[in-house]
């Protein structure tokens, strides 16, 4: 029977949508590692490097201003502040949390589970009125019998009361889904799960260091007696109580009856304990593409290259995440007409600005060459605007510069003006 089933599967349509997406069952990669430690999203967050990477990215995305724009008739853009989505994403997605907390929560979900989900609440007119985060480990992404994406969610009482049943099936139009890197383009895979062996080694290394100091920062050893010890358990217990633990480190041992203490094992320096811990920090930084200096590792950083590394973090690490967010919001929250007229945009100006002197030089060039007005500069620096009548919105150019073809006629006009002025003075 199984042979016949396998034979018939040859003629199965490969392009026909199945009732499950390949990326929806990603949980199998969590668990045991080569280092012998179980890794989950919660145990990974107990590693300081993982916690720092997740916090840096989540807080960076959450702290950036997020604006809703619309195209105007001249091809430019203006803030669509009258649209209900502007307030939701910029200030308060739901009555229980601010925009910062909402984006920080969803970004944390992406970095740990590989996916971020939020339930979209609409009114009777189809307008989005609220967004509530959903836990990724309770969500399953499937396809129905028509091949359309559906979301199956397991709800509990600790979450917002926006779902009445314990298990519910949500339509794709009711879910804001921002996936991370994945294999099918629909569901992302968890970075923690994909790098579980590297994180497991970090957990094992940290546990080794903790046990090392608990044992008095001394390797295990043996007590050697020239004769016969009547009660070895009592001697071992007495030794451990007196010299075990980091609080007893440095105590002087007094040995009687010719007894000697001999250490066994490998000292941590020989086992390259500290180097291993430092390498695992770099390994985790590599997973999340975080510059080591942001994690406190300044070995390869200096005043000359730190600013450049920070700019590279914005360009190569943060910006791809922001594009993923912008396109995910537009796809889930806009109707077909709004997709033509509106778009979301994070403001990166604050992170890309250089030092004060460099900014002032750049602004001077912009004003002198006519592509920035004084008010454009003052807006970027969060300063009060100059009134219109005082020239705050004027675009100016340097008066001693003109096109080459106009130079002859300009001098001719000056010559005529001077001649007329001389004639007037003579007549007077």
Coordinates of C-alpha atoms in Angstrom, one line a residue:
X1 CA 0.0 0.0 0.0
X2 CA 2.8 2.4 0.9
X3 CA 4.6 1.6 -2.4
X4 CA 1.4 2.5 -4.3
X5 CA 1.0 5.7 -2.3
X6 CA 4.6 6.8 -3.1
X7 CA 4.1 6.0 -6.8
X8 CA 0.9 8.1 -7.0
X9 CA 2.6 11.0 -5.3
X10 CA 4.8 11.4 -8.4
X11 CA 1.7 12.8 -10.2
X12 CA 0.8 15.2 -7.5
X13 CA 0.7 18.9 -8.5
X14 CA 3.8 20.7 -7.2
X15 CA 2.3 24.2 -7.5
X16 CA -0.9 23.5 -5.8
X17 CA -1.0 25.2 -2.3
X18 CA -0.8 22.8 0.6
X19 CA -2.7 23.0 3.8
X20 CA 0.5 24.0 5.7
X21 CA 3.3 26.4 5.1
X22 CA 6.8 24.9 5.5
X23 CA 7.9 27.6 7.9
X24 CA 5.0 27.4 10.3
X25 CA 6.4 24.4 12.2
X26 CA 9.7 26.0 13.2
X27 CA 9.6 25.0 16.9
X28 CA 11.4 21.7 16.2
X29 CA 14.7 23.4 16.0
X30 CA 14.5 24.6 19.6
X31 CA 15.9 22.2 22.3
X32 CA 19.1 20.3 22.9
X33 CA 22.5 21.4 21.6
X34 CA 25.9 19.8 21.0
X35 CA 27.0 21.6 24.2
X36 CA 24.4 19.6 26.1
X37 CA 22.2 22.6 27.0
X38 CA 18.6 23.2 26.1
X39 CA 18.1 26.4 24.3
X40 CA 14.8 28.3 24.1
X41 CA 13.9 31.9 23.6
X42 CA 13.7 32.4 27.4
X43 CA 16.9 30.7 28.3
X44 CA 18.7 32.5 25.5
X45 CA 17.7 35.9 26.9
X46 CA 19.6 35.0 30.1
X47 CA 22.8 35.3 28.1
X48 CA 23.9 38.9 28.5
X49 CA 25.0 39.2 24.8
X50 CA 21.7 37.9 23.5
X51 CA 19.8 40.2 25.8
X52 CA 21.9 43.2 24.8
X53 CA 21.5 42.5 21.1
X54 CA 17.7 42.1 21.3
X55 CA 17.4 45.2 23.5
X56 CA 19.5 47.3 21.1
X57 CA 17.5 46.4 18.1
X58 CA 14.1 46.5 19.7
X59 CA 14.7 49.9 21.4
X60 CA 16.2 51.4 18.2
X61 CA 13.2 50.5 16.1
X62 CA 10.8 51.6 18.9
X63 CA 12.4 54.9 19.5
X64 CA 12.6 56.1 15.9
X65 CA 9.7 58.5 14.8
X66 CA 7.3 56.6 12.6
X67 CA 5.2 58.9 10.3
X68 CA 2.4 58.3 7.8
X69 CA 2.9 60.3 4.6
X70 CA 0.8 60.9 1.5
X71 CA 1.8 62.1 -1.9
X72 CA 0.7 65.6 -2.9
X73 CA -0.1 66.9 -6.4
X74 CA 3.5 68.2 -7.0
X75 CA 5.1 64.8 -6.4
X76 CA 6.2 65.6 -2.9
X77 CA 5.0 64.3 0.4
X78 CA 3.2 65.6 3.4
X79 CA 2.3 64.0 6.8
X80 CA -1.2 62.5 6.7
X81 CA -2.0 63.5 10.3
X82 CA -5.7 63.5 9.7
X83 CA -5.7 59.7 8.9
X84 CA -6.6 57.4 11.8
X85 CA -3.5 55.2 11.2
X86 CA -1.2 58.2 11.9
X87 CA -2.2 58.3 15.5
X88 CA -2.2 54.6 15.9
X89 CA 1.3 54.0 14.8
X90 CA 2.8 57.2 16.0
X91 CA 1.3 57.4 19.4
X92 CA -1.1 54.7 20.7
X93 CA -1.9 51.4 18.8
X94 CA -4.3 50.4 21.6
X95 CA -5.5 51.7 24.9
X96 CA -3.1 49.5 26.8
X97 CA 0.2 50.5 25.4
X98 CA 2.2 53.3 23.7
X99 CA 3.6 53.1 20.2
X100 CA 7.1 52.6 21.7
X101 CA 6.0 49.6 23.8
X102 CA 4.0 48.1 20.9
X103 CA 6.9 48.3 18.4
X104 CA 9.5 47.2 21.0
X105 CA 7.3 44.1 21.8
X106 CA 6.8 43.1 18.2
X107 CA 10.5 43.6 17.4
X108 CA 11.5 41.4 20.3
X109 CA 9.1 38.7 19.0
X110 CA 10.8 38.8 15.6
X111 CA 14.3 38.6 17.1
X112 CA 13.4 35.6 19.3
X113 CA 10.8 33.7 17.4
X114 CA 11.4 35.0 13.8
X115 CA 7.8 36.4 13.5
X116 CA 5.7 39.3 14.9
X117 CA 1.9 39.1 14.9
X118 CA -0.7 41.7 15.9
X119 CA -4.5 41.4 15.7
X120 CA -6.1 44.1 13.6
X121 CA -9.3 45.5 15.1
X122 CA -11.6 47.3 12.6
X123 CA -14.8 49.3 13.0
X124 CA -18.0 48.8 11.0
X125 CA -16.6 51.0 8.2
X126 CA -13.5 48.8 7.8
X127 CA -11.1 51.4 9.4
X128 CA -8.3 50.1 11.6
X129 CA -9.0 51.3 15.2
X130 CA -6.5 49.2 17.2
X131 CA -3.6 46.8 17.0
X132 CA -2.9 44.2 19.7
X133 CA 0.2 42.0 19.9
X134 CA -0.1 38.2 19.6
X135 CA 2.4 35.7 21.0
X136 CA 4.3 34.0 18.2
X137 CA 4.6 30.7 20.0
X138 CA 0.8 30.4 20.1
X139 CA 0.4 31.1 16.4
X140 CA 0.3 28.5 13.6
X141 CA 0.2 29.6 9.9
X142 CA -1.7 27.3 7.6
X143 CA -3.6 27.2 4.4
X144 CA -7.3 26.5 4.0
X145 CA -8.8 24.1 1.4
X146 CA -8.8 27.0 -1.1
X147 CA -5.1 27.6 -0.7
X148 CA -5.4 30.9 1.2
X149 CA -3.3 31.8 4.2
X150 CA -5.1 31.5 7.6
X151 CA -3.8 32.1 11.2
X152 CA -4.7 29.7 14.0
X153 CA -4.2 31.2 17.4
X154 CA -4.4 29.7 20.9
X155 CA -5.7 32.4 23.2
X156 CA -5.6 32.5 27.1
X157 CA -7.0 34.8 29.8
X158 CA -3.7 36.7 30.4
X159 CA -4.1 38.5 27.0
X160 CA -6.3 41.3 25.9
X161 CA -10.0 40.3 25.7
X162 CA -10.2 40.8 21.9
X163 CA -10.7 37.1 21.2
X164 CA -13.6 35.3 22.8
X165 CA -12.6 31.7 22.2
X166 CA -9.6 29.8 23.4
X167 CA -8.7 28.6 19.9
X168 CA -9.6 30.8 16.9
X169 CA -8.9 31.0 13.2
X170 CA -8.0 34.5 11.9
X171 CA -8.1 35.7 8.3
X172 CA -5.0 37.1 6.8
X173 CA -6.7 40.5 6.7
X174 CA -7.1 40.5 10.5
X175 CA -3.5 39.9 11.2
X176 CA -0.5 42.2 11.0
X177 CA 2.4 39.7 10.3
X178 CA 6.0 40.9 10.0
X179 CA 8.2 37.8 9.3
X180 CA 11.9 37.6 9.6
X181 CA 14.3 35.7 7.4
X182 CA 12.6 32.5 6.3
X183 CA 12.6 29.7 3.7
X184 CA 9.2 30.3 2.1
X185 CA 8.8 34.0 2.2
X186 CA 5.7 33.6 4.5
X187 CA 7.0 32.6 7.9
X188 CA 10.3 33.5 9.4
X189 CA 12.7 31.2 11.3
X190 CA 13.9 32.1 14.8
X191 CA 17.5 33.4 14.9
X192 CA 17.8 31.8 18.4
X193 CA 16.7 28.4 17.0
X194 CA 19.0 28.6 14.0
X195 CA 22.0 29.5 16.2
X196 CA 21.1 27.3 19.1
X197 CA 24.6 25.6 19.2
X198 CA 26.4 28.9 19.6
X199 CA 24.0 30.0 22.3
X200 CA 24.2 26.6 24.0
X201 CA 28.0 26.9 24.1
X202 CA 27.6 30.4 25.8
X203 CA 25.2 28.9 28.4
X204 CA 27.7 26.0 29.1
X205 CA 30.6 28.4 29.3
X206 CA 28.8 30.7 31.7
X207 CA 27.7 27.8 33.9
X208 CA 31.3 26.5 34.0
X209 CA 32.5 29.9 35.2
X210 CA 29.8 30.1 37.9
X211 CA 30.6 26.6 39.2
X212 CA 34.3 27.4 39.1
X213 CA 33.9 30.4 41.5
X214 CA 31.3 28.6 43.6
X215 CA 34.0 26.0 44.3
X216 CA 36.3 28.6 45.7
X217 CA 38.0 29.6 42.4
X218 CA 40.2 26.5 42.8
X219 CA 40.2 23.3 40.6
X220 CA 39.1 20.1 42.3
X221 CA 41.8 18.0 43.9
X222 CA 42.7 15.1 46.2
X223 CA 43.7 15.0 49.8
X224 CA 46.6 12.5 50.1
X225 CA 47.2 10.8 53.5
X226 CA 50.3 8.7 54.3
X227 CA 48.2 6.2 56.3
X228 CA 44.7 5.0 56.3
X229 CA 41.8 7.4 56.8
X230 CA 39.1 5.9 58.9
X231 CA 36.2 8.2 57.8
X232 CA 37.0 9.7 54.4
X233 CA 33.5 11.2 54.0
X234 CA 33.9 13.2 57.2
X235 CA 37.3 14.6 56.0
X236 CA 35.8 15.5 52.6
X237 CA 32.8 17.2 54.2
X238 CA 35.0 19.1 56.6
X239 CA 37.3 20.3 53.8
X240 CA 34.4 21.4 51.6
X241 CA 32.7 23.3 54.5
X242 CA 36.0 25.1 55.3
X243 CA 37.4 26.0 51.9
X244 CA 34.5 25.5 49.4
X245 CA 32.7 28.6 47.9
X246 CA 33.9 31.9 46.7
X247 CA 33.5 33.4 50.2
X248 CA 36.2 31.0 51.5
X249 CA 38.6 31.8 48.6
X250 CA 42.1 32.7 49.9
X251 CA 41.9 30.9 53.2
X252 CA 45.0 29.2 54.4
X253 CA 44.7 25.5 54.9
X254 CA 46.4 23.7 57.8
X255 CA 47.1 20.0 57.1
X256 CA 48.0 17.5 59.8
X257 CA 49.4 14.0 60.0
X258 CA 51.5 14.4 56.9
X259 CA 48.4 15.1 54.7
X260 CA 48.9 16.8 51.3
X261 CA 46.5 18.5 48.9
X262 CA 47.2 18.0 45.2
X263 CA 45.1 19.7 42.5
X264 CA 43.9 18.0 39.4
X265 CA 42.2 19.3 36.3
X266 CA 43.0 22.1 33.9
X267 CA 43.3 25.7 35.0
X268 CA 40.9 28.1 33.2
X269 CA 43.8 29.9 31.6
X270 CA 45.0 26.7 29.9
X271 CA 41.4 25.9 28.9
X272 CA 41.2 29.5 27.3
X273 CA 38.1 30.1 29.4
X274 CA 38.1 33.9 29.0
X275 CA 38.9 33.7 25.3
X276 CA 36.0 31.3 24.8
X277 CA 33.6 33.7 26.5
X278 CA 34.8 36.6 24.4
X279 CA 34.5 34.6 21.2
X280 CA 30.9 33.7 22.0
X281 CA 30.1 37.3 22.5
X282 CA 31.4 38.0 19.0
X283 CA 29.5 35.0 17.7
X284 CA 26.2 36.2 19.1
X285 CA 26.9 39.8 17.8
X286 CA 27.4 38.2 14.4
X287 CA 24.0 36.5 14.6
X288 CA 22.2 39.8 15.1
X289 CA 24.7 41.9 13.1
X290 CA 25.5 44.2 16.0
X291 CA 28.9 46.1 16.2
X292 CA 30.9 44.7 19.1
X293 CA 31.4 48.1 20.6
X294 CA 27.7 48.4 21.2
X295 CA 28.0 45.3 23.4
X296 CA 30.9 46.8 25.4
X297 CA 33.7 45.0 23.5
X298 CA 36.1 47.8 22.6
X299 CA 39.1 45.7 21.6
X300 CA 38.9 46.6 17.9
X301 CA 37.2 50.0 18.4
X302 CA 38.7 53.5 18.6
X303 CA 37.6 57.1 18.4
X304 CA 38.5 57.0 14.7
X305 CA 36.3 54.1 13.6
X306 CA 33.5 54.0 16.3
X307 CA 31.4 56.6 14.5
X308 CA 31.8 54.8 11.2
X309 CA 30.8 51.5 12.9
X310 CA 27.7 53.2 14.3
X311 CA 26.7 54.5 10.8
X312 CA 27.3 51.0 9.4
X313 CA 24.9 49.7 12.1
X314 CA 22.2 52.1 11.0
X315 CA 22.7 51.3 7.3
X316 CA 23.3 47.6 7.2
X317 CA 21.6 46.4 10.4
X318 CA 18.8 48.8 11.3
X319 CA 17.6 49.9 7.9
X320 CA 16.7 46.5 6.5
X321 CA 14.5 45.9 9.6
X322 CA 12.9 49.3 9.1
X323 CA 12.1 48.5 5.5
X324 CA 10.6 45.2 6.6
X325 CA 8.4 47.1 9.1
X326 CA 7.3 49.7 6.6
X327 CA 6.3 47.3 3.9
X328 CA 4.6 44.9 6.4
X329 CA 2.5 47.8 7.8
X330 CA 1.5 49.0 4.3
X331 CA 0.6 45.5 3.1
X332 CA -1.6 44.7 6.1
X333 CA -3.2 48.1 7.0
X334 CA -3.9 49.8 3.7
X335 CA -6.7 49.1 1.2
X336 CA -5.9 49.1 -2.5
X337 CA -6.5 52.8 -3.0
X338 CA -4.4 53.8 0.1
X339 CA -1.5 51.7 -1.2
X340 CA -1.3 54.2 -4.1
X341 CA -1.5 57.3 -2.0
X342 CA 0.0 56.6 1.4
X343 CA 3.2 55.2 2.8
X344 CA 4.9 54.7 6.2
X345 CA 8.4 56.0 6.8
X346 CA 10.8 55.9 9.8
X347 CA 12.8 59.0 10.4
X348 CA 16.5 58.1 10.5
X349 CA 17.9 61.7 10.5
X350 CA 18.7 61.6 14.2
X351 CA 20.9 58.5 13.9
X352 CA 22.6 59.5 10.7
X353 CA 23.7 63.0 11.9
X354 CA 27.4 63.5 12.5
X355 CA 29.1 65.7 15.0
X356 CA 28.0 69.3 15.5
X357 CA 30.8 70.9 13.3
X358 CA 30.1 68.5 10.4
X359 CA 26.4 69.2 10.5
X360 CA 26.9 72.9 10.5
X361 CA 29.2 72.7 7.5
X362 CA 26.7 70.6 5.6
X363 CA 23.9 73.0 6.4
X364 CA 26.0 75.9 5.2
X365 CA 26.6 74.2 1.9
X366 CA 22.9 73.4 1.6
X367 CA 21.8 77.0 2.2
X368 CA 24.4 78.6 0.0
X369 CA 23.5 76.3 -2.9
X370 CA 19.8 76.8 -2.7
X371 CA 18.5 73.3 -1.8
X372 CA 17.9 74.1 1.9
X373 CA 16.2 77.0 3.5
X374 CA 17.0 78.3 7.0
X375 CA 13.7 76.7 8.3
X376 CA 14.7 73.4 6.7
X377 CA 17.8 73.4 8.9
X378 CA 16.0 74.6 12.0
X379 CA 13.5 71.8 11.6
X380 CA 16.2 69.2 11.5
X381 CA 17.8 70.8 14.7
X382 CA 14.4 71.0 16.5
X383 CA 14.6 74.8 16.6
X384 CA 11.8 77.3 16.3
X385 CA 11.0 78.4 12.8
X386 CA 11.8 81.8 11.4
X387 CA 8.6 83.7 10.2
X388 CA 7.8 83.7 6.5
X389 CA 8.1 87.5 6.2
X390 CA 11.6 87.4 7.7
X391 CA 12.9 85.0 5.0
X392 CA 12.8 81.7 6.9
X393 CA 11.5 79.8 3.9
X394 CA 13.6 81.5 1.3
X395 CA 15.9 79.4 -0.9
X396 CA 19.1 81.5 -1.7
X397 CA 22.2 81.1 -3.9
X398 CA 25.5 82.9 -3.7
X399 CA 25.2 86.1 -5.8
X400 CA 28.7 85.9 -7.3
X401 CA 27.9 82.7 -9.1
X402 CA 26.1 82.5 -12.5
X403 CA 26.0 80.4 -15.7
X404 CA 29.1 81.0 -17.9
X405 CA 27.0 82.1 -20.9
X406 CA 25.5 85.0 -18.9
X407 CA 28.8 86.4 -17.8
X408 CA 29.4 88.7 -20.8
X409 CA 25.9 90.2 -20.8
X410 CA 26.2 90.7 -17.0
X411 CA 29.3 92.8 -17.4
X412 CA 27.8 94.7 -20.3
X413 CA 24.8 95.6 -18.1
X414 CA 27.1 96.8 -15.4
X415 CA 29.1 98.9 -17.9
X416 CA 25.9 100.5 -19.2
X417 CA 24.7 101.2 -15.6
X418 CA 28.0 102.9 -14.7
X419 CA 28.0 105.0 -17.9
X420 CA 24.4 106.2 -17.3
X421 CA 25.4 107.1 -13.7
X422 CA 28.4 109.2 -15.0
X423 CA 26.2 111.0 -17.5
X424 CA 23.7 111.8 -14.8
X425 CA 26.4 113.3 -12.5
X426 CA 27.8 115.4 -15.4
X427 CA 24.3 116.8 -16.2
X428 CA 23.8 117.7 -12.6

